[in-house]
mmCIF file of C-alpha atoms in Angstrom:
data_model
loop_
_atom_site.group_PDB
_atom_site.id
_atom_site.type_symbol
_atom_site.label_atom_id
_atom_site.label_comp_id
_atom_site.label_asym_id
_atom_site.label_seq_id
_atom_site.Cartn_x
_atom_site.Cartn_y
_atom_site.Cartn_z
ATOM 1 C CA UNK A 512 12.901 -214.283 38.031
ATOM 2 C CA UNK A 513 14.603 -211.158 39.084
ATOM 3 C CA UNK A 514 16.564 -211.329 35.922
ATOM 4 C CA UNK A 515 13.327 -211.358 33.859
ATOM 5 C CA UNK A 516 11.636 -208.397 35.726
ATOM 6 C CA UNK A 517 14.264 -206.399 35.811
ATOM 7 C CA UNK A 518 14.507 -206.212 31.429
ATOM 8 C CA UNK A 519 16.795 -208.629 30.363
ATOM 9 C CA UNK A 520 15.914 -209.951 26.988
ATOM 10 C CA UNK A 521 17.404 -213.718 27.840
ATOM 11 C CA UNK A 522 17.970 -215.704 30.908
ATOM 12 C CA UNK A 523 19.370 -219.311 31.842
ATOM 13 C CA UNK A 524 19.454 -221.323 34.348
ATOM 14 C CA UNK A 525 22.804 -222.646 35.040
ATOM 15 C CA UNK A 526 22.890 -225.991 37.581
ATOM 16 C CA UNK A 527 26.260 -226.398 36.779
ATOM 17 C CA UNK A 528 26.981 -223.339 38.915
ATOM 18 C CA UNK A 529 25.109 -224.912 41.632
ATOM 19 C CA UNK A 530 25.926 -226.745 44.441
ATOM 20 C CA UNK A 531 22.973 -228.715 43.973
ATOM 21 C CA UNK A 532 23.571 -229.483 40.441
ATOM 22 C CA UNK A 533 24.808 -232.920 40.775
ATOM 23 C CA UNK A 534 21.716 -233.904 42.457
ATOM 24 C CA UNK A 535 19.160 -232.706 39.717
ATOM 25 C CA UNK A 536 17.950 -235.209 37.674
ATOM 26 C CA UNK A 537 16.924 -234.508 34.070
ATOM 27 C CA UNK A 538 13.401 -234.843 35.080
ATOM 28 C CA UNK A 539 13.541 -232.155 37.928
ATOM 29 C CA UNK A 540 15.562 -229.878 35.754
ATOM 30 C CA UNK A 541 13.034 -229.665 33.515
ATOM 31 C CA UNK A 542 10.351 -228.872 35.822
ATOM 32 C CA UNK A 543 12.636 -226.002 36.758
ATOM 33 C CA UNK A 544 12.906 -224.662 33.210
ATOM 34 C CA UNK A 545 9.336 -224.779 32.207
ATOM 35 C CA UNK A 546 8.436 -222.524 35.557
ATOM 36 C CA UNK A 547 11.053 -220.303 34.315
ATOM 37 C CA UNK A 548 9.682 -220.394 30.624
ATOM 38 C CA UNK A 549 6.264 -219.670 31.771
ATOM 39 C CA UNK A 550 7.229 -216.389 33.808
ATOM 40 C CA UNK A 551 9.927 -215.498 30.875
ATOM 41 C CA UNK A 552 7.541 -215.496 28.215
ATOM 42 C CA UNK A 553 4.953 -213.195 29.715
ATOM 43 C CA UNK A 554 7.510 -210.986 29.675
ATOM 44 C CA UNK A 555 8.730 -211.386 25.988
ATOM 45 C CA UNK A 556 12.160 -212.730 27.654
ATOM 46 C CA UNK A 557 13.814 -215.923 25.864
ATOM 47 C CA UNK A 558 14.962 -219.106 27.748
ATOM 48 C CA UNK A 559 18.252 -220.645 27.124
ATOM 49 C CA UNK A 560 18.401 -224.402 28.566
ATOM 50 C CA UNK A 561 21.428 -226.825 28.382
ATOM 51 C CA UNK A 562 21.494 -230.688 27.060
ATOM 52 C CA UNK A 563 25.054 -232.132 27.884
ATOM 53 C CA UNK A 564 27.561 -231.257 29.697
ATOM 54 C CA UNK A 565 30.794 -229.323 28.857
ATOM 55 C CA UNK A 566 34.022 -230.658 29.539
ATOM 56 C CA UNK A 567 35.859 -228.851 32.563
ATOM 57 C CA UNK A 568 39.465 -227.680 31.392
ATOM 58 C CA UNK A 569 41.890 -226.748 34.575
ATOM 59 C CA UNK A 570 44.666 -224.401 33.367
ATOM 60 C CA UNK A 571 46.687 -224.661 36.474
ATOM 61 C CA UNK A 572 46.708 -228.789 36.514
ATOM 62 C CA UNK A 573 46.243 -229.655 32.589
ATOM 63 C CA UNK A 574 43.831 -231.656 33.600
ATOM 64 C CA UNK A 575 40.097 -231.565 31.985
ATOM 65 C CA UNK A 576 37.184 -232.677 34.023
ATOM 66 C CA UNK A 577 35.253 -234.732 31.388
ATOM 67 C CA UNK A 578 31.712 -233.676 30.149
ATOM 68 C CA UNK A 579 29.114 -235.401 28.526
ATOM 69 C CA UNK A 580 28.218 -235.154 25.026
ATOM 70 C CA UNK A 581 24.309 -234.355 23.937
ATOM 71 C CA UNK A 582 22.092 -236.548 22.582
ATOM 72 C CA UNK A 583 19.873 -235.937 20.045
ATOM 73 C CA UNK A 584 16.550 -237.745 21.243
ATOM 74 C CA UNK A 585 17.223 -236.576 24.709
ATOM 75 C CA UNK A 586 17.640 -232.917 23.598
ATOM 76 C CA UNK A 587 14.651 -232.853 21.038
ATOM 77 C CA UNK A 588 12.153 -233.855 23.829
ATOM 78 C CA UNK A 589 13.938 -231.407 26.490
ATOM 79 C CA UNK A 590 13.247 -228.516 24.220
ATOM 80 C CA UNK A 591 9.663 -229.704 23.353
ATOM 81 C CA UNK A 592 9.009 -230.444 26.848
ATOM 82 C CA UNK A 593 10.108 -227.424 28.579
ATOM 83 C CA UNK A 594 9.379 -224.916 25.678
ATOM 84 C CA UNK A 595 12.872 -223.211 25.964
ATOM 85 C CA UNK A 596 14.034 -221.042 22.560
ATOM 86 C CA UNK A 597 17.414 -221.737 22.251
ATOM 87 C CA UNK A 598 19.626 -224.863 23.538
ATOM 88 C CA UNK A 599 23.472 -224.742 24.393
ATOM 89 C CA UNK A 600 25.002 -228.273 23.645
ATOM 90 C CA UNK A 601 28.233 -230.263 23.658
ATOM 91 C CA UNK A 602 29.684 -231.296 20.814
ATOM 92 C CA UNK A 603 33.270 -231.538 21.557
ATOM 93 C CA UNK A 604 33.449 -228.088 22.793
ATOM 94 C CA UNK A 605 34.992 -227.150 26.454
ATOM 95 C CA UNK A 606 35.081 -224.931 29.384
ATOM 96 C CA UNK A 607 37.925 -222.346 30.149
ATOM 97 C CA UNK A 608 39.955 -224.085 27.311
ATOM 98 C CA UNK A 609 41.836 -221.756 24.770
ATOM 99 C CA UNK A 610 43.395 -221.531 21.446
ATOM 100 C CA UNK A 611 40.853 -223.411 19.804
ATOM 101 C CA UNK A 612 42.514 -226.752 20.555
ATOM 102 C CA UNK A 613 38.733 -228.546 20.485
ATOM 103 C CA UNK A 614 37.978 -231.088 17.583
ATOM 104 C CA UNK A 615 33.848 -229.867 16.908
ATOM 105 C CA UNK A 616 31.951 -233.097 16.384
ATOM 106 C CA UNK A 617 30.227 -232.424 12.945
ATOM 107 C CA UNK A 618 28.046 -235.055 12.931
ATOM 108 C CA UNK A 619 26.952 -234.793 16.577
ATOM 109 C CA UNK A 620 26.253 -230.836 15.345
ATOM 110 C CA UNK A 621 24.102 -232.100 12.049
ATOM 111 C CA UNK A 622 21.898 -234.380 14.527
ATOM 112 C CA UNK A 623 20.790 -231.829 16.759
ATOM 113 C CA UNK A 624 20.173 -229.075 14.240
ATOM 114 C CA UNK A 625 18.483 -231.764 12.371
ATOM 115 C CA UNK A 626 16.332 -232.903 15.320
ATOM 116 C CA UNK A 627 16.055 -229.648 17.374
ATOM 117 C CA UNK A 628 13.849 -226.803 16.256
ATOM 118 C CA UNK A 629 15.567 -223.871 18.285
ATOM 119 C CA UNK A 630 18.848 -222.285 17.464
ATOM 120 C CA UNK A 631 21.509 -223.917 18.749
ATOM 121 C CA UNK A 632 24.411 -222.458 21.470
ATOM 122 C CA UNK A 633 27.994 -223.457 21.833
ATOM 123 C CA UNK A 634 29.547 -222.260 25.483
ATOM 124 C CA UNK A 635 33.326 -222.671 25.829
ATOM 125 C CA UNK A 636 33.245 -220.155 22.337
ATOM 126 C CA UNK A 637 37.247 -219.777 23.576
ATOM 127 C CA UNK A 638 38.234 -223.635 22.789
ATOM 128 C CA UNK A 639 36.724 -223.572 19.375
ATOM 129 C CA UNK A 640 38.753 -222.565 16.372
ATOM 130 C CA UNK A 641 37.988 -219.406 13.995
ATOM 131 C CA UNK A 642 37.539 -221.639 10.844
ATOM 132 C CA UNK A 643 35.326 -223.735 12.949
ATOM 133 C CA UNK A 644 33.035 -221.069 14.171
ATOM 134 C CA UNK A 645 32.516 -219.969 10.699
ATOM 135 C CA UNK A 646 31.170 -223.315 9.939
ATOM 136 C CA UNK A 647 29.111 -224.421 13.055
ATOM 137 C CA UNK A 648 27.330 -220.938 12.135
ATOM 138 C CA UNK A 649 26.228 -222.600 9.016
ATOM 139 C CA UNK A 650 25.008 -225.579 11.057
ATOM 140 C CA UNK A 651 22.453 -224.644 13.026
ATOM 141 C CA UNK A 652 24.590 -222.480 16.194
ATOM 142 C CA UNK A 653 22.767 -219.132 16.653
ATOM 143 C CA UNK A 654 24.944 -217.960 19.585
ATOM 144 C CA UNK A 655 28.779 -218.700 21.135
ATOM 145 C CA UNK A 656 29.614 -217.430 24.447
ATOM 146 C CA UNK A 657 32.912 -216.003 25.312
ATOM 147 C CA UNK A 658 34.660 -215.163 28.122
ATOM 148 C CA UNK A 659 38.004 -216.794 28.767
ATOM 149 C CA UNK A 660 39.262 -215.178 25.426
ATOM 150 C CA UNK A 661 38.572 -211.737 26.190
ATOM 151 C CA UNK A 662 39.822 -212.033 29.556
ATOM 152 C CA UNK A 663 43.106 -213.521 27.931
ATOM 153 C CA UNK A 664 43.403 -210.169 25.639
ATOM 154 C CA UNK A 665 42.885 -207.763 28.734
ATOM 155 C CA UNK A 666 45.634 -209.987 30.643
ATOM 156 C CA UNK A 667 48.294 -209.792 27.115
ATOM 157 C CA UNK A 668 47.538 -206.182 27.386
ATOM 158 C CA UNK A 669 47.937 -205.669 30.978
ATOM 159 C CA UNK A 670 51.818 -207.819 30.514
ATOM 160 C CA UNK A 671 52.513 -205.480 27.611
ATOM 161 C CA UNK A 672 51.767 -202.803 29.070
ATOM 162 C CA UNK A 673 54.116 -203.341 32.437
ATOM 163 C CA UNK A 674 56.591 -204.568 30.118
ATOM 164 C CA UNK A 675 57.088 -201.347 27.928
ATOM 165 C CA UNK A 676 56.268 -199.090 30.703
ATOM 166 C CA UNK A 677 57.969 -198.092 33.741
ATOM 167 C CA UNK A 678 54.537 -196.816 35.473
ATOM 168 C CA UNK A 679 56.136 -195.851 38.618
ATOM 169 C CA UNK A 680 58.147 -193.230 37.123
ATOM 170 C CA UNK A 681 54.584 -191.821 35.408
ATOM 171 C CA UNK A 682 51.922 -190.730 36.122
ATOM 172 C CA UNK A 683 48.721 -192.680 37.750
ATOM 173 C CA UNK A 684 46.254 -190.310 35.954
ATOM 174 C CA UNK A 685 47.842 -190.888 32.712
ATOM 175 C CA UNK A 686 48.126 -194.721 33.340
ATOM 176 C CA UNK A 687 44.374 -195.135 34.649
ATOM 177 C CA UNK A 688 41.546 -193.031 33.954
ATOM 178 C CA UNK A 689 43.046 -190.020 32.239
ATOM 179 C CA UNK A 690 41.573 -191.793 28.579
ATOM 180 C CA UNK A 691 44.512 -191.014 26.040
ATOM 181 C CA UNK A 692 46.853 -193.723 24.551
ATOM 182 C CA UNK A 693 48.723 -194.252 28.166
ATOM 183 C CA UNK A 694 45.525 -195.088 29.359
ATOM 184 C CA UNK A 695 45.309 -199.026 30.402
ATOM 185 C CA UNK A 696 42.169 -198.774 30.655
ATOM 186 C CA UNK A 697 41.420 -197.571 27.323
ATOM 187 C CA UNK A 698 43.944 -200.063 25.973
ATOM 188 C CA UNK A 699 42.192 -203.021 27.450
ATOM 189 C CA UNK A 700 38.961 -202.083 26.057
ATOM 190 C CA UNK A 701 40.214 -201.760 22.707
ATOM 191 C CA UNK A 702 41.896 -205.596 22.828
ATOM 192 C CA UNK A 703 38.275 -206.899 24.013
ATOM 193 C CA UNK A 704 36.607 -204.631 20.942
ATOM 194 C CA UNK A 705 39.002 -206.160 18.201
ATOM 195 C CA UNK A 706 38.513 -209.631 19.837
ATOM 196 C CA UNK A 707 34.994 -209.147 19.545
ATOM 197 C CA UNK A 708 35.150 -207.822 16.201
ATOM 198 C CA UNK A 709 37.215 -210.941 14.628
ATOM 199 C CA UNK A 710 34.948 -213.389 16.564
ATOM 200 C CA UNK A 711 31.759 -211.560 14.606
ATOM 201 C CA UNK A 712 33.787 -211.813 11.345
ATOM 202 C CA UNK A 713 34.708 -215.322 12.058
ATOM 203 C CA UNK A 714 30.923 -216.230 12.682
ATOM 204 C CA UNK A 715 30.074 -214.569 9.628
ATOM 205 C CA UNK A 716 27.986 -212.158 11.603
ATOM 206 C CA UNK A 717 28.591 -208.569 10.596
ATOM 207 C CA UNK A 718 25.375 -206.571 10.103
ATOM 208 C CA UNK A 719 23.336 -209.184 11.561
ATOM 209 C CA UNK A 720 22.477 -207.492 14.682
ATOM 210 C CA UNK A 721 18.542 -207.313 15.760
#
């Protein structure tokens, strides 16, 4: 609610974040959302709800926590019942994994966009390959979300950086906050911009900002 007054132009509520989360059942969840969609859209603010849940990949371990795909019926009645305007899913996609090593369920993806009348998100965006993201953005998927990947490029920088660069023989202004080509800072923004910029060309989404 804070979110929404304050001007962002989306919000979500997240129980998987929550301690609590566990404990919701679908039914309470969407009693949640539709008190959120009610203040959201007075506002002109857009609801993203979740259907499914997202596998859990741990990096350190190997292991992946294992999610639950969504189901078509189930979603379509969420969506109509809370009145949210777009829906993340889980269609083989994952949490925190990278390298688009995920196999994308195509047919789970044709349901939904079939059977659910809002765009469609993918979370995990890191996990999924670039050829893939060019297709599920034919299919239905509006938005990805990224994080782990851009994160990844500001770490490769960061090694790269220490690697080619003795840093204690120069100096600190240069390496942080002086803004020329020594500048880390600088460098790591530009990784994030060109990751960003071949995600949008993978998605087939140049020039379709609103």
């Amino acid at each position: 609610f804070q979110a929404i007054e304050s001007g962002f132009d989306m919000v979500m509520f997240a129980p998987v974040f929550a301690a609590e989360s566990e404990a919701l059942s679908l039914q309470e969840l969407s009693q949640i959302q539709k008190r959120i969609v009610a203040k959201a859209h007075k506002y002109d603010v857009a609801v993203e709800g979740e259907v499914g849940e997202l596998p859990l990949f741990n990096s350190m371990t190997g292991e992946t926590h294992e999610g639950e795909d969504t189901d078509p019926d189930v979603c379509c009645e969420f969506v109509s019942e809370t009145g949210i305007d777009t829906v993340a899913v889980s269609i083989g996609n994952c949490h925190l994994k990278e390298n688009g090593a995920v196999e994308i369920n195509y047919e789970a993806l044709r349901n939904l966009a079939e059977k659910v009348n809002v765009p469609l998100v993918l979370h995990g965006g890191t996990s999924i390959d670039r050829k893939d993201l060019g297709k599920v953005s034919q299919m239905g998927v509006a938005k990805v979300n990224f994080g782990t990947g851009m994160k990844r490029a500001v770490l490769n920088t960061l090694k790269r950086y220490m690697s080619d660069h003795d840093v204690d023989l120069m100096d600190p202004n240069d390496v942080l906050g002086r803004g020329g080509d020594k500048d880390l800072l600088v460098l790591e923004q530009e990784a994030v911009i060109e990751y960003v910029e071949a995600t949008i060309q993978a998605m087939h989404g140049e020039n379709m900002a609103f």
